[in-house]
């Protein structure tokens, strides 16, 4: 059993499917929602007729009964030569503003879709740049996005990402303090990342993060290795994690995150749902 959790699957793990086909697949399998990554193959935020395309996807989500969270982790949507670039940490202000404008656009798309949150992350600190400068740029850039999120009524859910400037729960709390704990600021908690690098267990991370949880990503992982794995291929003890999510009253989507497994996306989507519905028992 899934303890009443609302389960989703990330479209970044279904990139070999058209978006409409991916949504139909998830609905047919019985998922409650989708983590929709804005990318060139799925609701491209920079292709023509964005408003019309967004409206069409919103209608389709409603017809299929799928909830949605907007994710912004597309690898090359801004720069075809730099993975996840540019980030909010760039020394060049024009580069930083490219990312800021994309995140503001994502907030507006999320509002039009009726999404529960917009996910984002800090990015990797560029070589030669100081961490103090990086934290200042991150806070300044996210301040603009948070203003848009507050106006749109859509929470911004920042994800700690291994290897990034903001990579841990402690780093998230530093950002909260730097920004003055604004109401629209929330957390994306990736369960695999907890296993990878947090000192506490994934279940304890859920309990510690509960007041700020706005989005959850889930997959298997091994300690010290940032590799998203299908359920059963890593080390995570999932029943306590699922129980902790239920006990803390989390109401958002818990989205399977397997971005390197699109070649087997339909099969893994089915397997993942069976695993989670079985309570995460190996």
Short mmCIF file of C-alpha atoms in Angstrom, two decimals, residues 47-263:
data_model
loop_
_atom_site.label_atom_id
_atom_site.label_comp_id
_atom_site.label_asym_id
_atom_site.label_seq_id
_atom_site.Cartn_x
_atom_site.Cartn_y
_atom_site.Cartn_z
CA UNK A 47 8.78 27.41 -28.89
CA UNK A 48 6.01 29.46 -30.57
CA UNK A 49 2.42 29.51 -29.33
CA UNK A 50 3.34 28.74 -25.72
CA UNK A 51 0.02 29.99 -24.33
CA UNK A 52 -2.02 27.81 -26.69
CA UNK A 53 0.15 24.75 -26.08
CA UNK A 54 -0.02 25.25 -22.32
CA UNK A 55 -3.80 25.60 -22.46
CA UNK A 56 -4.08 22.38 -24.46
CA UNK A 57 -1.92 20.46 -21.96
CA UNK A 58 -3.91 21.90 -19.06
CA UNK A 59 -7.13 20.61 -20.63
CA UNK A 60 -5.56 17.21 -21.24
CA UNK A 61 -4.33 16.94 -17.67
CA UNK A 62 -7.86 17.71 -16.50
CA UNK A 63 -9.38 15.10 -18.82
CA UNK A 64 -6.94 12.47 -17.56
CA UNK A 65 -7.30 13.45 -13.90
CA UNK A 66 -3.57 14.07 -13.50
CA UNK A 67 -2.13 16.57 -11.04
CA UNK A 68 1.11 18.28 -12.08
CA UNK A 69 4.29 19.80 -10.70
CA UNK A 70 6.47 21.83 -13.08
CA UNK A 71 10.15 20.85 -13.05
CA UNK A 72 12.95 22.98 -14.51
CA UNK A 73 15.85 20.53 -14.68
CA UNK A 74 16.08 20.29 -18.49
CA UNK A 75 19.72 19.79 -19.41
CA UNK A 76 20.07 21.97 -22.51
CA UNK A 77 16.93 24.09 -22.76
CA UNK A 78 18.88 27.36 -22.35
CA UNK A 79 22.33 26.53 -23.74
CA UNK A 80 22.85 23.66 -26.22
CA UNK A 81 26.49 23.32 -25.16
CA UNK A 82 26.37 23.58 -21.36
CA UNK A 83 24.45 21.06 -19.28
CA UNK A 84 22.05 22.93 -16.95
CA UNK A 85 23.65 26.22 -17.97
CA UNK A 86 23.53 29.05 -17.39
CA UNK A 87 22.72 28.93 -13.68
CA UNK A 88 21.76 31.47 -11.06
CA UNK A 89 25.40 31.51 -9.93
CA UNK A 90 27.08 32.90 -13.06
CA UNK A 91 29.38 35.92 -12.75
CA UNK A 92 27.88 37.34 -15.94
CA UNK A 93 24.62 39.12 -15.15
CA UNK A 94 23.15 38.42 -18.60
CA UNK A 95 23.68 34.69 -18.07
CA UNK A 96 22.07 34.84 -14.62
CA UNK A 97 19.09 36.72 -15.98
CA UNK A 98 18.60 34.10 -18.67
CA UNK A 99 17.98 31.56 -15.90
CA UNK A 100 15.90 33.96 -13.81
CA UNK A 101 13.63 34.74 -16.77
CA UNK A 102 13.22 31.03 -17.48
CA UNK A 103 12.19 30.34 -13.88
CA UNK A 104 9.70 33.22 -13.92
CA UNK A 105 8.30 31.81 -17.17
CA UNK A 106 8.04 28.39 -15.50
CA UNK A 107 6.06 29.94 -12.63
CA UNK A 108 3.58 31.46 -15.09
CA UNK A 109 3.27 28.18 -16.99
CA UNK A 110 2.68 26.38 -13.69
CA UNK A 111 -0.09 28.82 -12.79
CA UNK A 112 -1.75 28.23 -16.17
CA UNK A 113 -1.50 24.46 -15.68
CA UNK A 114 -2.84 24.57 -12.14
CA UNK A 115 0.43 23.05 -10.90
CA UNK A 116 1.13 22.47 -7.21
CA UNK A 117 4.68 23.86 -7.30
CA UNK A 118 7.65 24.83 -9.45
CA UNK A 119 10.88 22.93 -8.85
CA UNK A 120 14.35 24.43 -9.31
CA UNK A 121 17.94 24.07 -8.09
CA UNK A 122 20.98 26.28 -7.58
CA UNK A 123 23.44 24.90 -10.09
CA UNK A 124 27.15 24.21 -9.71
CA UNK A 125 29.42 27.03 -8.55
CA UNK A 126 31.49 28.12 -11.58
CA UNK A 127 35.27 27.54 -11.37
CA UNK A 128 37.12 30.40 -9.73
CA UNK A 129 34.00 31.88 -8.12
CA UNK A 130 33.71 32.23 -4.35
CA UNK A 131 30.96 30.47 -2.43
CA UNK A 132 29.99 33.76 -0.76
CA UNK A 133 29.43 35.37 -4.16
CA UNK A 134 27.48 32.31 -5.25
CA UNK A 135 25.15 32.47 -2.26
CA UNK A 136 24.52 36.17 -2.84
CA UNK A 137 23.72 35.64 -6.52
CA UNK A 138 21.46 32.71 -5.65
CA UNK A 139 19.49 34.73 -3.12
CA UNK A 140 19.22 37.74 -5.41
CA UNK A 141 18.06 35.67 -8.37
CA UNK A 142 15.57 33.59 -6.43
CA UNK A 143 14.21 36.75 -4.84
CA UNK A 144 12.93 37.81 -8.26
CA UNK A 145 11.43 34.36 -8.90
CA UNK A 146 9.81 34.28 -5.48
CA UNK A 147 8.09 37.58 -6.18
CA UNK A 148 6.60 36.03 -9.32
CA UNK A 149 5.65 32.88 -7.39
CA UNK A 150 3.87 34.89 -4.73
CA UNK A 151 1.96 36.84 -7.36
CA UNK A 152 0.98 33.63 -9.17
CA UNK A 153 0.11 31.74 -5.99
CA UNK A 154 2.49 28.87 -6.88
CA UNK A 155 5.15 27.73 -4.37
CA UNK A 156 8.78 27.56 -5.47
CA UNK A 157 10.35 24.26 -4.37
CA UNK A 158 14.16 24.39 -4.30
CA UNK A 159 15.96 21.05 -4.58
CA UNK A 160 19.25 20.26 -2.82
CA UNK A 161 21.33 18.59 -5.53
CA UNK A 162 24.63 16.71 -4.96
CA UNK A 163 27.56 18.70 -6.29
CA UNK A 164 25.62 21.97 -6.45
CA UNK A 165 26.19 25.00 -4.25
CA UNK A 166 22.92 24.14 -2.51
CA UNK A 167 23.32 20.39 -2.07
CA UNK A 168 21.94 19.56 1.38
CA UNK A 169 19.07 20.27 3.73
CA UNK A 170 21.42 22.42 5.79
CA UNK A 171 22.09 24.47 2.66
CA UNK A 172 18.36 24.89 2.08
CA UNK A 173 17.98 26.30 5.58
CA UNK A 174 20.86 28.70 4.91
CA UNK A 175 18.99 29.94 1.83
CA UNK A 176 15.80 30.36 3.87
CA UNK A 177 17.70 32.50 6.36
CA UNK A 178 19.41 34.54 3.64
CA UNK A 179 16.02 35.30 2.06
CA UNK A 180 14.18 36.00 5.32
CA UNK A 181 12.06 32.83 5.13
CA UNK A 182 9.57 34.06 2.49
CA UNK A 183 6.21 32.28 2.35
CA UNK A 184 6.46 31.04 -1.28
CA UNK A 185 9.81 29.31 -0.64
CA UNK A 186 9.53 25.55 -0.18
CA UNK A 187 11.60 22.43 -0.64
CA UNK A 188 11.89 19.68 -3.22
CA UNK A 189 13.17 16.63 -1.34
CA UNK A 190 14.78 13.95 -3.47
CA UNK A 191 14.79 10.71 -1.47
CA UNK A 192 17.75 9.30 -3.37
CA UNK A 193 19.81 12.40 -2.63
CA UNK A 194 19.13 11.86 1.07
CA UNK A 195 20.60 8.37 0.79
CA UNK A 196 23.52 9.71 -1.23
CA UNK A 197 24.82 12.42 1.10
CA UNK A 198 22.66 13.42 4.07
CA UNK A 199 23.88 12.34 7.55
CA UNK A 200 20.34 11.31 8.57
CA UNK A 201 18.38 8.42 7.08
CA UNK A 202 15.96 9.20 4.23
CA UNK A 203 12.99 8.67 6.56
CA UNK A 204 14.47 11.06 9.13
CA UNK A 205 15.13 13.58 6.35
CA UNK A 206 11.44 13.47 5.46
CA UNK A 207 10.45 14.14 9.07
CA UNK A 208 13.01 16.95 9.43
CA UNK A 209 11.94 18.58 6.15
CA UNK A 210 8.19 18.15 6.61
CA UNK A 211 7.25 21.80 7.31
CA UNK A 212 8.81 22.94 4.02
CA UNK A 213 7.93 20.04 1.71
CA UNK A 214 6.28 21.18 -1.52
CA UNK A 215 7.51 18.47 -3.90
CA UNK A 216 9.06 15.01 -3.49
CA UNK A 217 11.15 13.04 -5.97
CA UNK A 218 11.81 9.37 -5.37
CA UNK A 219 14.08 6.67 -6.75
CA UNK A 220 16.67 4.22 -5.45
CA UNK A 221 20.29 5.23 -4.83
CA UNK A 222 23.48 4.11 -3.10
CA UNK A 223 25.45 5.94 -0.44
CA UNK A 224 27.99 8.34 -1.91
CA UNK A 225 27.00 7.72 -5.54
CA UNK A 226 24.72 10.23 -7.29
CA UNK A 227 23.06 7.79 -9.70
CA UNK A 228 19.28 7.56 -9.99
CA UNK A 229 18.39 3.86 -9.95
CA UNK A 230 15.19 1.86 -10.50
CA UNK A 231 13.60 0.62 -7.30
CA UNK A 232 15.42 -2.45 -5.99
CA UNK A 233 18.78 -1.57 -7.55
CA UNK A 234 19.99 0.63 -4.68
CA UNK A 235 20.17 0.60 -0.89
CA UNK A 236 17.16 2.59 0.33
CA UNK A 237 14.76 1.06 2.85
CA UNK A 238 11.52 2.41 1.38
CA UNK A 239 8.74 1.34 3.79
CA UNK A 240 9.91 3.80 6.52
CA UNK A 241 10.25 6.57 3.91
CA UNK A 242 6.70 6.09 2.61
CA UNK A 243 5.36 5.89 6.15
CA UNK A 244 7.18 9.11 7.09
CA UNK A 245 5.71 10.94 4.09
CA UNK A 246 2.23 9.80 5.08
CA UNK A 247 2.71 10.57 8.77
CA UNK A 248 3.90 14.12 8.13
CA UNK A 249 0.74 14.90 6.16
CA UNK A 250 2.48 15.67 2.88
CA UNK A 251 -0.20 16.46 0.26
CA UNK A 252 1.85 17.03 -2.91
CA UNK A 253 3.03 14.59 -5.54
CA UNK A 254 5.70 11.95 -4.93
CA UNK A 255 7.28 11.71 -8.36
CA UNK A 256 9.51 8.90 -9.63
CA UNK A 257 12.72 10.47 -10.97
CA UNK A 258 14.61 8.30 -13.48
CA UNK A 259 15.99 10.76 -16.05
CA UNK A 260 18.57 8.37 -17.51
CA UNK A 261 16.14 5.54 -18.18
CA UNK A 262 13.89 6.91 -20.91
CA UNK A 263 14.83 3.99 -23.16
#
